[in-house]
PDB file of C-alpha atoms in Angstrom:
ATOM      1  CA  GLN A   1      -9.156 -10.136 -15.749  1.00 87.00           C
ATOM      2  CA  SER A   2     -11.704 -12.718 -16.902  1.00 86.00           C
ATOM      3  CA  ALA A   3      -8.855 -15.088 -17.792  1.00 88.00           C
ATOM      4  CA  PHE A   4      -7.863 -15.251 -14.125  1.00 91.00           C
ATOM      5  CA  THR A   5     -11.263 -16.139 -12.657  1.00 88.00           C
ATOM      6  CA  GLN A   6     -13.307 -19.295 -12.848  1.00 78.00           C
ATOM      7  CA  GLY A   7     -16.290 -18.308 -14.936  1.00 74.00           C
ATOM      8  CA  ASP A   8     -17.777 -14.821 -15.221  1.00 81.00           C
ATOM      9  CA  SER A   9     -15.539 -12.276 -13.472  1.00 90.00           C
ATOM     10  CA  HIS A  10     -18.601 -10.228 -12.474  1.00 88.00           C
ATOM     11  CA  ARG A  11     -19.728 -13.062 -10.200  1.00 88.00           C
ATOM     12  CA  VAL A  12     -16.717 -12.385  -7.969  1.00 92.00           C
ATOM     13  CA  GLY A  13     -16.963  -8.602  -8.227  1.00 92.00           C
ATOM     14  CA  LEU A  14     -14.160  -8.111 -10.776  1.00 95.00           C
ATOM     15  CA  ALA A  15     -14.276  -6.144 -14.005  1.00 95.00           C
ATOM     16  CA  ARG A  16     -13.330  -7.914 -17.222  1.00 93.00           C
ATOM     17  CA  GLU A  17     -10.249  -5.720 -17.656  1.00 94.00           C
ATOM     18  CA  GLY A  18      -7.729  -3.984 -15.403  1.00 95.00           C
ATOM     19  CA  TYR A  19      -4.703  -1.724 -15.896  1.00 97.00           C
ATOM     20  CA  LEU A  20      -0.955  -2.299 -15.865  1.00 96.00           C
ATOM     21  CA  TYR A  21       1.716   0.403 -15.773  1.00 97.00           C
ATOM     22  CA  LEU A  22       5.018  -0.711 -17.300  1.00 95.00           C
ATOM     23  CA  PRO A  23       7.944   1.729 -16.937  1.00 94.00           C
ATOM     24  CA  ALA A  24      10.233   2.050 -19.943  1.00 93.00           C
ATOM     25  CA  SER A  25      13.141   0.566 -17.993  1.00 89.00           C
ATOM     26  CA  CYS A  26      11.085  -2.552 -17.244  1.00 90.00           C
ATOM     27  CA  SER A  27       9.983  -2.927 -20.865  1.00 88.00           C
ATOM     28  CA  ARG A  28      13.677  -2.985 -21.823  1.00 86.00           C
ATOM     29  CA  GLY A  29      14.174  -6.048 -19.659  1.00 80.00           C
ATOM     30  CA  GLU A  30      15.700  -4.482 -16.550  1.00 81.00           C
ATOM     31  CA  LEU A  31      15.036  -6.150 -13.210  1.00 80.00           C
ATOM     32  CA  CYS A  32      11.814  -4.683 -11.758  1.00 86.00           C
ATOM     33  CA  ARG A  33       9.526  -5.293  -8.823  1.00 87.00           C
ATOM     34  CA  VAL A  34       5.704  -5.348  -8.875  1.00 92.00           C
ATOM     35  CA  HIS A  35       3.362  -3.229  -6.749  1.00 94.00           C
ATOM     36  CA  ILE A  36      -0.409  -3.822  -6.579  1.00 95.00           C
ATOM     37  CA  ALA A  37      -2.559  -0.681  -6.287  1.00 96.00           C
ATOM     38  CA  PHE A  38      -6.041  -1.451  -4.952  1.00 96.00           C
ATOM     39  CA  HIS A  39      -8.543   1.342  -5.546  1.00 96.00           C
ATOM     40  CA  GLY A  40     -11.202   2.316  -3.031  1.00 92.00           C
ATOM     41  CA  CYS A  41     -14.973   2.045  -3.159  1.00 90.00           C
ATOM     42  CA  ARG A  42     -16.447   4.062  -6.027  1.00 90.00           C
ATOM     43  CA  GLN A  43     -12.993   4.371  -7.617  1.00 94.00           C
ATOM     44  CA  TYR A  44     -13.318   1.478 -10.060  1.00 95.00           C
ATOM     45  CA  ALA A  45     -12.966   2.150 -13.800  1.00 95.00           C
ATOM     46  CA  GLY A  46     -16.701   1.865 -14.429  1.00 93.00           C
ATOM     47  CA  GLU A  47     -17.218   4.872 -12.141  1.00 92.00           C
ATOM     48  CA  VAL A  48     -14.131   7.070 -12.696  1.00 94.00           C
ATOM     49  CA  ASN A  49     -12.750   5.651 -15.979  1.00 94.00           C
ATOM     50  CA  ASP A  50      -8.923   5.658 -15.827  1.00 95.00           C
ATOM     51  CA  GLN A  51      -8.610   8.489 -13.279  1.00 94.00           C
ATOM     52  CA  PHE A  52      -7.219   6.269 -10.511  1.00 95.00           C
ATOM     53  CA  TYR A  53      -4.708   4.712 -12.897  1.00 95.00           C
ATOM     54  CA  ARG A  54      -3.544   8.087 -14.192  1.00 94.00           C
ATOM     55  CA  TYR A  55      -3.652  10.323 -11.134  1.00 93.00           C
ATOM     56  CA  ALA A  56      -3.229   8.189  -7.987  1.00 92.00           C
ATOM     57  CA  GLY A  57       0.472   9.103  -8.003  1.00 90.00           C
ATOM     58  CA  TYR A  58       1.987   5.643  -8.379  1.00 93.00           C
ATOM     59  CA  ASN A  59       3.235   5.874 -11.953  1.00 94.00           C
ATOM     60  CA  GLN A  60       5.884   8.558 -11.469  1.00 90.00           C
ATOM     61  CA  TRP A  61       7.071   6.753  -8.355  1.00 88.00           C
ATOM     62  CA  ALA A  62       7.229   3.541 -10.397  1.00 92.00           C
ATOM     63  CA  ASP A  63       9.292   5.209 -13.145  1.00 91.00           C
ATOM     64  CA  ASN A  64      11.862   6.387 -10.619  1.00 85.00           C
ATOM     65  CA  ASN A  65      12.186   3.028  -8.875  1.00 85.00           C
ATOM     66  CA  ARG A  66      11.747   0.411 -11.643  1.00 86.00           C
ATOM     67  CA  ILE A  67       8.415  -0.881 -10.362  1.00 92.00           C
ATOM     68  CA  ILE A  68       5.586  -2.362 -12.422  1.00 94.00           C
ATOM     69  CA  VAL A  69       2.184  -1.300 -11.060  1.00 96.00           C
ATOM     70  CA  LEU A  70      -0.802  -3.613 -11.359  1.00 97.00           C
ATOM     71  CA  TYR A  71      -4.209  -1.918 -11.082  1.00 98.00           C
ATOM     72  CA  PRO A  72      -6.854  -4.659 -10.707  1.00 97.00           C
ATOM     73  CA  GLN A  73     -10.419  -3.403 -11.067  1.00 97.00           C
ATOM     74  CA  THR A  74     -13.697  -4.268  -9.375  1.00 96.00           C
ATOM     75  CA  VAL A  75     -17.174  -3.701 -10.772  1.00 95.00           C
ATOM     76  CA  ALA A  76     -20.399  -2.555  -9.116  1.00 93.00           C
ATOM     77  CA  THR A  77     -23.038  -5.276  -8.876  1.00 89.00           C
ATOM     78  CA  SER A  78     -26.577  -5.220  -7.502  1.00 83.00           C
ATOM     79  CA  LEU A  79     -27.396  -8.916  -7.583  1.00 77.00           C
ATOM     80  CA  GLY A  80     -25.117 -11.914  -7.076  1.00 74.00           C
ATOM     81  CA  PRO A  81     -23.142 -10.404  -5.344  1.00 83.00           C
ATOM     82  CA  PHE A  82     -24.547  -7.235  -3.790  1.00 83.00           C
ATOM     83  CA  ASN A  83     -21.769  -4.662  -4.115  1.00 88.00           C
ATOM     84  CA  PRO A  84     -23.296  -1.419  -5.449  1.00 88.00           C
ATOM     85  CA  LYS A  85     -20.222   0.697  -4.597  1.00 89.00           C
ATOM     86  CA  GLY A  86     -17.678  -1.447  -6.420  1.00 93.00           C
ATOM     87  CA  CYS A  87     -15.698  -2.136  -3.233  1.00 92.00           C
ATOM     88  CA  TRP A  88     -13.073  -4.815  -2.841  1.00 94.00           C
ATOM     89  CA  ASP A  89     -14.407  -7.712  -0.803  1.00 91.00           C
ATOM     90  CA  TRP A  90     -13.541  -6.955   2.821  1.00 85.00           C
ATOM     91  CA  TRP A  91     -16.754  -8.316   4.347  1.00 80.00           C
ATOM     92  CA  GLY A  92     -17.485 -11.588   2.497  1.00 84.00           C
ATOM     93  CA  TYR A  93     -19.717 -10.872  -0.478  1.00 86.00           C
ATOM     94  CA  THR A  94     -17.755 -13.377  -2.610  1.00 87.00           C
ATOM     95  CA  GLY A  95     -17.752 -16.124   0.013  1.00 84.00           C
ATOM     96  CA  ALA A  96     -16.467 -17.083   3.443  1.00 81.00           C
ATOM     97  CA  ASP A  97     -12.869 -17.419   2.210  1.00 87.00           C
ATOM     98  CA  PHE A  98     -12.675 -13.799   1.009  1.00 86.00           C
ATOM     99  CA  ALA A  99      -9.767 -12.995   3.370  1.00 84.00           C
ATOM    100  CA  TYR A 100      -7.672 -16.061   2.519  1.00 86.00           C
ATOM    101  CA  ARG A 101      -5.281 -16.817  -0.315  1.00 84.00           C
ATOM    102  CA  ASN A 102      -7.847 -19.119  -1.922  1.00 87.00           C
ATOM    103  CA  GLY A 103     -10.462 -16.347  -1.926  1.00 90.00           C
ATOM    104  CA  ALA A 104     -11.885 -15.525  -5.347  1.00 92.00           C
ATOM    105  CA  GLN A 105     -10.452 -12.010  -5.635  1.00 95.00           C
ATOM    106  CA  ILE A 106      -7.125 -12.685  -3.909  1.00 94.00           C
ATOM    107  CA  GLY A 107      -6.655 -15.814  -6.005  1.00 93.00           C
ATOM    108  CA  ALA A 108      -7.354 -13.907  -9.217  1.00 94.00           C
ATOM    109  CA  VAL A 109      -4.850 -11.170  -8.368  1.00 95.00           C
ATOM    110  CA  ARG A 110      -2.238 -13.783  -7.474  1.00 94.00           C
ATOM    111  CA  SER A 111      -2.826 -15.433 -10.857  1.00 94.00           C
ATOM    112  CA  MET A 112      -2.201 -12.071 -12.515  1.00 94.00           C
ATOM    113  CA  LEU A 113       1.133 -11.814 -10.689  1.00 93.00           C
ATOM    114  CA  ASP A 114       2.078 -15.346 -11.736  1.00 92.00           C
ATOM    115  CA  HIS A 115       1.273 -14.444 -15.330  1.00 92.00           C
ATOM    116  CA  LEU A 116       3.511 -11.367 -15.147  1.00 90.00           C
ATOM    117  CA  ALA A 117       6.356 -13.508 -13.820  1.00 86.00           C
ATOM    118  CA  GLN A 118       6.154 -16.126 -16.573  1.00 84.00           C
ATOM    119  CA  GLY A 119       9.482 -16.578 -18.306  1.00 72.00           C
ATOM    120  CA  PHE A 120      11.348 -14.535 -15.713  1.00 68.00           C
ATOM    121  CA  THR A 121      14.827 -15.793 -14.848  1.00 63.00           C
ATOM    122  CA  PRO A 122      16.523 -14.143 -11.857  1.00 55.00           C
ATOM    123  CA  GLU A 123      19.590 -12.336 -13.055  1.00 56.00           C
ATOM    124  CA  GLN A 124      23.018 -12.949 -11.640  1.00 52.00           C
ATOM    125  CA  PRO A 125      24.286 -10.180  -9.375  1.00 51.00           C
ATOM    126  CA  LEU A 126      25.719  -7.345 -11.435  1.00 52.00           C
ATOM    127  CA  PHE A 127      28.544  -5.539  -9.716  1.00 52.00           C
ATOM    128  CA  THR A 128      30.155  -2.286 -10.745  1.00 56.00           C
ATOM    129  CA  ASP A 129      33.373  -0.525  -9.832  1.00 62.00           C
ATOM    130  CA  THR A 130      31.512   2.234  -7.990  1.00 76.00           C
ATOM    131  CA  PRO A 131      30.042   2.345  -4.473  1.00 84.00           C
ATOM    132  CA  PRO A 132      26.351   1.444  -4.133  1.00 85.00           C
ATOM    133  CA  GLU A 133      23.893   4.301  -4.687  1.00 88.00           C
ATOM    134  CA  LEU A 134      21.613   4.591  -1.641  1.00 92.00           C
ATOM    135  CA  SER A 135      18.156   6.219  -1.623  1.00 92.00           C
ATOM    136  CA  ALA A 136      15.590   6.691   1.159  1.00 93.00           C
ATOM    137  CA  ILE A 137      12.293   6.604  -0.722  1.00 88.00           C
ATOM    138  CA  ASP A 138       9.518   6.461   1.893  1.00 89.00           C
ATOM    139  CA  ALA A 139       8.787   6.696   5.614  1.00 92.00           C
ATOM    140  CA  THR A 140       6.050   6.172   8.178  1.00 90.00           C
ATOM    141  CA  ASP A 141       6.037   7.626  11.677  1.00 92.00           C
ATOM    142  CA  ASP A 142       8.328   4.819  12.889  1.00 94.00           C
ATOM    143  CA  SER A 143      10.080   3.326   9.837  1.00 95.00           C
ATOM    144  CA  ALA A 144      12.033   4.202   6.691  1.00 95.00           C
ATOM    145  CA  LEU A 145      12.354   2.343   3.386  1.00 92.00           C
ATOM    146  CA  LEU A 146      15.821   2.258   1.819  1.00 93.00           C
ATOM    147  CA  VAL A 147      16.837   0.960  -1.609  1.00 88.00           C
ATOM    148  CA  TRP A 148      20.213   0.832  -3.318  1.00 86.00           C
ATOM    149  CA  THR A 149      21.988  -0.249  -6.479  1.00 80.00           C
ATOM    150  CA  ARG A 150      24.711  -2.865  -6.434  1.00 73.00           C
ATOM    151  CA  GLY A 151      28.247  -1.582  -6.247  1.00 72.00           C
ATOM    152  CA  ARG A 152      31.694  -3.021  -5.780  1.00 68.00           C
ATOM    153  CA  PRO A 153      31.868  -6.732  -4.882  1.00 66.00           C
ATOM    154  CA  ALA A 154      31.763  -7.363  -1.145  1.00 68.00           C
ATOM    155  CA  SER A 155      30.714 -10.207   1.109  1.00 67.00           C
ATOM    156  CA  ALA A 156      28.030  -8.080   2.764  1.00 77.00           C
ATOM    157  CA  TYR A 157      26.711  -4.572   3.221  1.00 87.00           C
ATOM    158  CA  ARG A 158      26.449  -2.828   6.577  1.00 92.00           C
ATOM    159  CA  LEU A 159      23.761  -0.198   7.088  1.00 94.00           C
ATOM    160  CA  TYR A 160      24.617   2.800   9.267  1.00 97.00           C
ATOM    161  CA  ARG A 161      22.185   5.368  10.691  1.00 98.00           C
ATOM    162  CA  ALA A 162      22.600   8.796  12.302  1.00 97.00           C
ATOM    163  CA  PRO A 163      19.703  10.699  13.943  1.00 95.00           C
ATOM    164  CA  GLY A 164      19.023  14.395  13.467  1.00 91.00           C
ATOM    165  CA  ASN A 165      21.808  16.584  12.111  1.00 89.00           C
ATOM    166  CA  THR A 166      24.578  14.609  13.790  1.00 86.00           C
ATOM    167  CA  ASP A 167      27.248  12.590  12.030  1.00 87.00           C
ATOM    168  CA  GLN A 168      27.271   9.928  14.740  1.00 92.00           C
ATOM    169  CA  PHE A 169      26.539   6.899  12.575  1.00 96.00           C
ATOM    170  CA  GLU A 170      25.822   3.589  14.251  1.00 96.00           C
ATOM    171  CA  ARG A 171      25.580   0.173  12.628  1.00 95.00           C
ATOM    172  CA  VAL A 172      21.969  -1.016  12.545  1.00 95.00           C
ATOM    173  CA  ALA A 173      21.829  -3.943  10.095  1.00 92.00           C
ATOM    174  CA  ASP A 174      23.930  -6.381   8.065  1.00 91.00           C
ATOM    175  CA  MET A 175      22.632  -7.421   4.646  1.00 84.00           C
ATOM    176  CA  PRO A 176      23.827  -9.640   1.794  1.00 78.00           C
ATOM    177  CA  GLN A 177      25.040  -7.646  -1.181  1.00 65.00           C
ATOM    178  CA  THR A 178      22.476  -9.313  -3.428  1.00 68.00           C
ATOM    179  CA  SER A 179      19.672  -7.618  -1.489  1.00 74.00           C
ATOM    180  CA  GLY A 180      18.393  -4.309  -2.750  1.00 80.00           C
ATOM    181  CA  SER A 181      16.163  -2.894  -0.032  1.00 86.00           C
ATOM    182  CA  HIS A 182      15.699  -2.674   3.723  1.00 91.00           C
ATOM    183  CA  VAL A 183      13.033  -1.331   6.099  1.00 93.00           C
ATOM    184  CA  ASP A 184      14.512   0.333   9.186  1.00 96.00           C
ATOM    185  CA  ARG A 185      11.976   0.139  12.026  1.00 95.00           C
ATOM    186  CA  GLY A 186      11.656   1.485  15.550  1.00 96.00           C
ATOM    187  CA  LEU A 187      12.275   5.131  14.602  1.00 97.00           C
ATOM    188  CA  LEU A 188      10.939   8.286  16.254  1.00 96.00           C
ATOM    189  CA  PRO A 189       8.248  10.387  14.542  1.00 95.00           C
ATOM    190  CA  ASP A 190       9.049  13.799  13.025  1.00 96.00           C
ATOM    191  CA  THR A 191      12.766  13.020  13.084  1.00 97.00           C
ATOM    192  CA  LYS A 192      15.449  13.362  10.436  1.00 97.00           C
ATOM    193  CA  TYR A 193      17.626  10.296   9.834  1.00 98.00           C
ATOM    194  CA  SER A 194      20.721   9.898   7.685  1.00 97.00           C
ATOM    195  CA  TYR A 195      21.875   6.566   6.255  1.00 97.00           C
ATOM    196  CA  ARG A 196      24.871   5.162   4.468  1.00 96.00           C
ATOM    197  CA  ILE A 197      26.092   1.718   3.471  1.00 93.00           C
ATOM    198  CA  GLY A 198      29.500   0.460   4.503  1.00 91.00           C
ATOM    199  CA  PHE A 199      31.398  -2.417   2.903  1.00 87.00           C
ATOM    200  CA  THR A 200      34.924  -3.789   2.851  1.00 81.00           C
ATOM    201  CA  GLY A 201      36.608  -3.092  -0.464  1.00 69.00           C
ATOM    202  CA  SER A 202      39.379  -5.000  -2.210  1.00 69.00           C
ATOM    203  CA  SER A 203      41.962  -2.976  -0.294  1.00 71.00           C
ATOM    204  CA  GLY A 204      40.640  -4.357   2.992  1.00 74.00           C
ATOM    205  CA  THR A 205      39.474  -0.951   4.230  1.00 79.00           C
ATOM    206  CA  GLU A 206      35.863   0.035   4.834  1.00 84.00           C
ATOM    207  CA  GLU A 207      34.289   2.146   2.124  1.00 87.00           C
ATOM    208  CA  TYR A 208      30.941   3.941   2.127  1.00 90.00           C
ATOM    209  CA  SER A 209      28.106   4.804  -0.193  1.00 91.00           C
ATOM    210  CA  ASN A 210      26.566   8.231  -0.491  1.00 94.00           C
ATOM    211  CA  THR A 211      24.466   9.527   2.437  1.00 96.00           C
ATOM    212  CA  ALA A 212      20.668   9.435   2.091  1.00 96.00           C
ATOM    213  CA  THR A 213      18.369  11.384   4.419  1.00 97.00           C
ATOM    214  CA  ILE A 214      14.674  11.246   5.204  1.00 97.00           C
ATOM    215  CA  VAL A 215      12.274  12.675   7.817  1.00 96.00           C
ATOM    216  CA  THR A 216       9.772  10.349   9.455  1.00 96.00           C
ATOM    217  CA  ARG A 217       6.113  11.334   9.422  1.00 93.00           C
ATOM    218  CA  SER A 218       3.976  12.563  12.276  1.00 90.00           C
ATOM    219  CA  PRO A 219       1.996   9.872  14.119  1.00 84.00           C
ATOM    220  CA  ALA A 220      -1.598   9.449  13.089  1.00 73.00           C
ATOM    221  CA  PRO A 221      -4.056  11.229  15.386  1.00 68.00           C
ATOM    222  CA  ASP A 222      -5.862   9.143  17.972  1.00 73.00           C
ATOM    223  CA  CYS A 223      -9.127   8.283  16.308  1.00 75.00           C
ATOM    224  CA  ASP A 224     -11.425   5.263  16.129  1.00 77.00           C
ATOM    225  CA  PRO A 225     -13.316   5.578  12.826  1.00 82.00           C
ATOM    226  CA  TYR A 226     -16.223   3.545  11.470  1.00 86.00           C
ATOM    227  CA  PHE A 227     -17.633   3.800   7.948  1.00 84.00           C
ATOM    228  CA  ASN A 228     -20.615   1.758   6.839  1.00 86.00           C
ATOM    229  CA  ASP A 229     -24.218   1.881   5.721  1.00 88.00           C
ATOM    230  CA  ASN A 230     -26.752   2.990   8.320  1.00 93.00           C
ATOM    231  CA  VAL A 231     -28.342  -0.455   8.625  1.00 92.00           C
ATOM    232  CA  THR A 232     -24.998  -1.944   9.661  1.00 89.00           C
ATOM    233  CA  HIS A 233     -24.269   0.947  12.039  1.00 93.00           C
ATOM    234  CA  ALA A 234     -27.586   0.335  13.812  1.00 94.00           C
ATOM    235  CA  SER A 235     -27.130  -3.450  13.921  1.00 92.00           C
ATOM    236  CA  ARG A 236     -23.674  -3.023  15.516  1.00 90.00           C
ATOM    237  CA  GLY A 237     -24.989  -0.710  18.224  1.00 93.00           C
ATOM    238  CA  ARG A 238     -23.458   2.486  16.850  1.00 93.00           C
ATOM    239  CA  ALA A 239     -26.761   4.151  15.962  1.00 96.00           C
ATOM    240  CA  HIS A 240     -30.433   4.382  16.915  1.00 97.00           C
ATOM    241  CA  VAL A 241     -33.357   4.194  14.473  1.00 96.00           C
ATOM    242  CA  TRP A 242     -36.383   6.426  14.977  1.00 96.00           C
ATOM    243  CA  PHE A 243     -39.252   6.273  12.456  1.00 95.00           C
ATOM    244  CA  GLY A 244     -36.907   5.335   9.613  1.00 95.00           C
ATOM    245  CA  LEU A 245     -34.275   7.928  10.512  1.00 97.00           C
ATOM    246  CA  THR A 246     -30.849   7.126  11.943  1.00 97.00           C
ATOM    247  CA  PHE A 247     -29.020   8.904  14.775  1.00 98.00           C
ATOM    248  CA  ALA A 248     -25.539   8.308  16.207  1.00 96.00           C
ATOM    249  CA  LYS A 249     -25.514   6.639  19.608  1.00 95.00           C
ATOM    250  CA  GLY A 250     -24.559   9.059  22.377  1.00 94.00           C
ATOM    251  CA  SER A 251     -24.348  12.300  20.393  1.00 94.00           C
ATOM    252  CA  TRP A 252     -27.638  11.797  18.516  1.00 95.00           C
ATOM    253  CA  ASP A 253     -26.047  13.308  15.405  1.00 96.00           C
ATOM    254  CA  TYR A 254     -28.392  12.893  12.438  1.00 97.00           C
ATOM    255  CA  MET A 255     -27.167  10.264   9.955  1.00 97.00           C
ATOM    256  CA  GLY A 256     -29.913  10.165   7.340  1.00 96.00           C
ATOM    257  CA  PHE A 257     -32.344   7.428   6.339  1.00 96.00           C
ATOM    258  CA  TRP A 258     -32.100   3.902   7.708  1.00 96.00           C
ATOM    259  CA  ASN A 259     -31.223   1.908   4.602  1.00 93.00           C
ATOM    260  CA  LEU A 260     -28.330   0.120   2.909  1.00 86.00           C
ATOM    261  CA  LEU A 261     -27.673   2.918   0.419  1.00 85.00           C
ATOM    262  CA  THR A 262     -27.075   5.682   2.981  1.00 90.00           C
ATOM    263  CA  GLU A 263     -23.515   5.513   4.289  1.00 88.00           C
ATOM    264  CA  THR A 264     -22.089   7.506   7.201  1.00 91.00           C
ATOM    265  CA  ALA A 265     -18.632   8.066   8.645  1.00 89.00           C
ATOM    266  CA  LEU A 266     -18.604   7.868  12.447  1.00 92.00           C
ATOM    267  CA  LEU A 267     -15.865   8.237  15.022  1.00 90.00           C
ATOM    268  CA  ARG A 268     -15.947   7.175  18.639  1.00 88.00           C
ATOM    269  CA  ASP A 269     -16.780   9.906  21.152  1.00 83.00           C
ATOM    270  CA  ASP A 270     -16.289   8.741  24.755  1.00 80.00           C
ATOM    271  CA  ASP A 271     -18.940   6.028  25.189  1.00 83.00           C
ATOM    272  CA  GLY A 272     -20.803   6.932  22.009  1.00 91.00           C
ATOM    273  CA  PHE A 273     -20.249   8.073  18.434  1.00 94.00           C
ATOM    274  CA  GLN A 274     -20.433  11.254  16.409  1.00 93.00           C
ATOM    275  CA  VAL A 275     -20.662  11.935  12.686  1.00 94.00           C
ATOM    276  CA  GLY A 276     -17.294  12.887  11.215  1.00 88.00           C
ATOM    277  CA  VAL A 277     -13.924  11.683   9.986  1.00 79.00           C
ATOM    278  CA  CYS A 278     -10.517  11.552  11.608  1.00 73.00           C
ATOM    279  CA  PRO A 279      -8.560  14.800  11.163  1.00 67.00           C
ATOM    280  CA  TRP A 280      -5.560  14.770   8.846  1.00 55.00           C
ATOM    281  CA  ARG A 281      -2.260  16.076  10.141  1.00 49.00           C
ATOM    282  CA  ASN A 282       1.144  16.457   8.439  1.00 44.00           C
ATOM    283  CA  GLY A 283       0.438  14.147   5.566  1.00 42.00           C
ATOM    284  CA  HIS A 284      -1.851  11.719   7.412  1.00 42.00           C
TER     285      HIS A 284
END
């Protein structure tokens, strides 16, 4: 990663090397997309070696969907900048432009993407004599991600959706045939949806792809979480300090010593806070 930063990569919180997962289909020259996987605090390679790269779950997903996965890596630093947990810069330790495209870390990652794309020439649409193959590969509580392969030549594709176990398909979107994905939004949580693609074939009649189904996730529980060191919690009014010890405002839950190295997860409790994390429910 040093090649993509101006000067020493450690000065902007980046390790000298990162990881890249290249599916076999992509190495053969097939058209692939790129996904960037940002690790969390204390998950950088210097702390967990290649565990995030190997076991975060992205690689198998990438194999099945022709996606290159870029795993940029941070590094823990104690001086210039102060980032002892190896976090990505979400508070400004690399400078005031940390959240903008010209920020040191964002700019470096963008340069990595540009390097991956060097020499790439967009392929001409490849059509086959079969209908498009439709897959529903992911969902949130109110959206679904659909991808498909190109099929018989047509001026456009029409996406149809049916809720639940019904076969009452309604047209929800029109897309050019050269597109390969679509996000369907405004869905209900915990609901099964079926999709298919319609297109006008050479005979002038409407033909359809296979039917793909997916169930949307449950909505995230109502929760207002805060995670930070105890000094920041106290300075933001979420905690009280008493003789070097820290207590959550309102509940007076004990949080440990008042220093930058002690970190606590808080969640809002009426007008105060309590120690804890948001509960997980149905995959959230």
